Amino acid sequence: MANLFCKQAQNYVETRPSYPDDLFRFIDSKTPQHDLAWDVGTGSGQAAVSLARIYKRVVATDTSHEQLSFAPRLPNIEYRHTPLTLSPTDLHQHVAPPSTVDLVSVAQALHWFDLPTFYDGINSVLVKPGGVLAVWCYTEPQVDPAVDTVFWRLYTESGRFWAAARQMVDDEYRSLLFPYDPVDGEEGTGPFEFAAERAMDMGKYLTYIRSWSAYQTAKESGVELLTDGMLSDLEKAWGGDGKAVKVVRFPIFLRIGKVRS
């Protein structure tokens, strides 16, 4: 998974949405203790920074050195580069001892993981009872009807270049295997819906598209998804010169549950 995002790490940090405060307030309210959080697949630290305002310590891990190099440094966040797979011994030595983590979070990354192996590791480090796993994804951006019409034509054309795991995001994590109990006050594990917004001109919007793993895969196959015709159509839909700043909305879908004792 890390290789999909190494080449466009700068584009990723410049254009990916920051997650909204109400998402973290919800997670905060469902976590009985707030000593240690582990942010898995932290990338450039978007979620870790918000978690650091809530939890005393945050361990934030990723398999990409390039992504981690762009993560903001805060005194209560420990960024750690990890291999694609961790043995139980390595997990407990380099991430957290057994039954010590109050929250495990995964933002826009769970669909890349081997889920049975991942869940085994998570279950070993979560506090029992009450340790919480929160995972979320965001789906495709929404701007306005004109831009969105062109966007969905582009997204359809990009389909063959996405990894199969992307289907889990398109499904809004609804069919995700999620063997956890509902957190207190909830009847199920979600998905619970939120939204992130980011102001972009057309240049930033195109940079976001170029940060897709599918865009990079297409380029490596000799295919340019942003053809002259596509760019022309997007510019017209954007309103002429593309300099106008528009609010881009990213729907977010959260699954959250507590470890089974």
Short mmCIF file of C-alpha atoms in Angstrom, two decimals, residues 84-211:
data_model
loop_
_atom_site.label_atom_id
_atom_site.label_comp_id
_atom_site.label_asym_id
_atom_site.label_seq_id
_atom_site.Cartn_x
_atom_site.Cartn_y
_atom_site.Cartn_z
CA LEU A 84 3.94 -3.89 6.01
CA THR A 85 3.52 -6.68 8.55
CA LEU A 86 4.35 -6.78 12.25
CA SER A 87 4.74 -9.92 14.33
CA PRO A 88 2.98 -9.86 17.71
CA THR A 89 6.36 -9.45 19.41
CA ASP A 90 7.33 -6.51 17.18
CA LEU A 91 3.90 -4.96 17.62
CA HIS A 92 4.13 -5.06 21.40
CA GLN A 93 7.74 -3.88 21.43
CA HIS A 94 7.59 -1.09 18.86
CA VAL A 95 3.98 0.14 19.04
CA ALA A 96 2.32 -0.68 22.37
CA PRO A 97 2.32 -3.42 25.03
CA PRO A 98 -0.73 -5.68 25.34
CA SER A 99 -3.96 -4.12 26.64
CA THR A 100 -2.64 -0.54 26.85
CA VAL A 101 -4.28 1.32 23.95
CA ASP A 102 -7.55 3.18 24.58
CA LEU A 103 -8.25 3.98 20.93
CA VAL A 104 -7.03 2.61 17.61
CA SER A 105 -7.91 4.83 14.65
CA VAL A 106 -7.54 4.23 10.93
CA ALA A 107 -8.32 7.10 8.56
CA GLN A 108 -8.78 6.28 4.87
CA ALA A 109 -6.50 3.24 5.05
CA LEU A 110 -8.29 0.17 6.44
CA HIS A 111 -9.23 -1.08 2.98
CA TRP A 112 -5.54 -1.68 2.23
CA PHE A 113 -5.02 -4.01 5.21
CA ASP A 114 -5.22 -7.77 5.61
CA LEU A 115 -8.17 -7.56 7.96
CA PRO A 116 -7.92 -10.82 9.95
CA THR A 117 -4.24 -10.17 10.72
CA PHE A 118 -4.91 -6.53 11.48
CA TYR A 119 -7.79 -7.29 13.84
CA ASP A 120 -5.72 -9.86 15.72
CA GLY A 121 -3.05 -7.25 16.36
CA ILE A 122 -5.55 -4.57 17.31
CA ASN A 123 -7.33 -6.86 19.75
CA SER A 124 -4.05 -7.65 21.49
CA VAL A 125 -3.22 -4.01 22.26
CA LEU A 126 -6.66 -2.55 23.01
CA VAL A 127 -7.57 -2.01 26.66
CA LYS A 128 -10.09 -4.55 27.93
CA PRO A 129 -12.86 -3.85 28.57
CA GLY A 130 -13.78 -0.78 26.60
CA GLY A 131 -10.95 -0.28 24.09
CA VAL A 132 -12.29 1.34 20.92
CA LEU A 133 -11.52 0.90 17.22
CA ALA A 134 -12.59 3.79 14.95
CA VAL A 135 -12.11 3.53 11.19
CA TRP A 136 -13.34 5.89 8.54
CA CYS A 137 -13.15 6.65 4.86
CA TYR A 138 -14.16 9.57 2.70
CA THR A 139 -15.76 9.17 -0.68
CA GLU A 140 -15.52 11.27 -3.82
CA PRO A 141 -15.65 15.07 -3.62
CA GLN A 142 -18.77 17.10 -4.23
CA VAL A 143 -18.51 20.61 -5.67
CA ASP A 144 -21.61 21.55 -7.68
CA PRO A 145 -23.72 19.83 -10.36
CA ALA A 146 -21.64 21.10 -13.29
CA VAL A 147 -18.25 20.10 -11.88
CA ASP A 148 -19.56 16.85 -10.40
CA THR A 149 -20.92 15.72 -13.78
CA VAL A 150 -17.48 16.03 -15.38
CA PHE A 151 -15.83 14.52 -12.31
CA TRP A 152 -17.93 11.36 -12.41
CA ARG A 153 -17.08 10.86 -16.07
CA LEU A 154 -13.41 11.04 -15.08
CA TYR A 155 -13.91 8.74 -12.09
CA THR A 156 -15.66 6.16 -14.26
CA GLU A 157 -12.78 6.25 -16.74
CA SER A 158 -10.29 5.79 -13.89
CA GLY A 159 -12.06 2.66 -12.59
CA ARG A 160 -9.73 0.10 -14.17
CA PHE A 161 -6.71 1.70 -12.48
CA TRP A 162 -7.97 1.47 -8.90
CA ALA A 163 -6.94 -1.43 -6.68
CA ALA A 164 -9.79 -3.83 -5.94
CA ALA A 165 -9.79 -2.70 -2.30
CA ARG A 166 -11.12 0.68 -3.43
CA GLN A 167 -14.57 -0.91 -3.72
CA MET A 168 -14.79 -0.87 0.09
CA VAL A 169 -14.59 2.93 0.00
CA ASP A 170 -17.16 3.21 -2.79
CA ASP A 171 -19.37 1.05 -0.56
CA GLU A 172 -18.88 3.56 2.29
CA TYR A 173 -17.51 0.75 4.52
CA ARG A 174 -21.06 -0.64 4.79
CA SER A 175 -20.08 -4.21 3.88
CA LEU A 176 -16.85 -4.10 5.88
CA LEU A 177 -16.12 -7.06 8.13
CA PHE A 178 -16.14 -5.34 11.52
CA PRO A 179 -16.21 -7.80 14.45
CA TYR A 180 -16.70 -5.29 17.27
CA ASP A 181 -19.54 -4.46 19.65
CA PRO A 182 -21.42 -1.14 19.51
CA VAL A 183 -19.93 1.59 21.68
CA ASP A 184 -21.98 2.88 24.58
CA GLY A 185 -25.11 4.74 23.53
CA GLU A 186 -25.24 3.27 20.02
CA GLU A 187 -27.26 0.36 18.63
CA GLY A 188 -24.80 -0.50 15.87
CA THR A 189 -21.30 0.15 14.62
CA GLY A 190 -22.28 2.50 11.79
CA PRO A 191 -21.42 3.85 9.38
CA PHE A 192 -21.99 7.20 11.06
CA GLU A 193 -21.87 10.08 8.58
CA PHE A 194 -19.81 13.25 8.75
CA ALA A 195 -18.29 15.60 6.17
CA ALA A 196 -15.07 17.49 5.58
CA GLU A 197 -14.81 20.65 3.51
CA ARG A 198 -11.87 22.29 1.80
CA ALA A 199 -11.69 25.48 -0.24
CA MET A 200 -10.01 24.87 -3.61
CA ASP A 201 -9.43 26.61 -6.88
CA MET A 202 -9.31 24.39 -9.94
CA GLY A 203 -5.53 24.01 -9.68
CA LYS A 204 -5.81 22.51 -6.17
CA TYR A 205 -8.71 20.33 -7.32
CA LEU A 206 -6.56 18.91 -10.12
CA THR A 207 -3.69 18.38 -7.69
CA TYR A 208 -6.08 16.34 -5.55
CA ILE A 209 -6.94 14.18 -8.56
CA ARG A 210 -3.26 13.72 -9.34
CA SER A 211 -2.75 12.46 -5.78
#
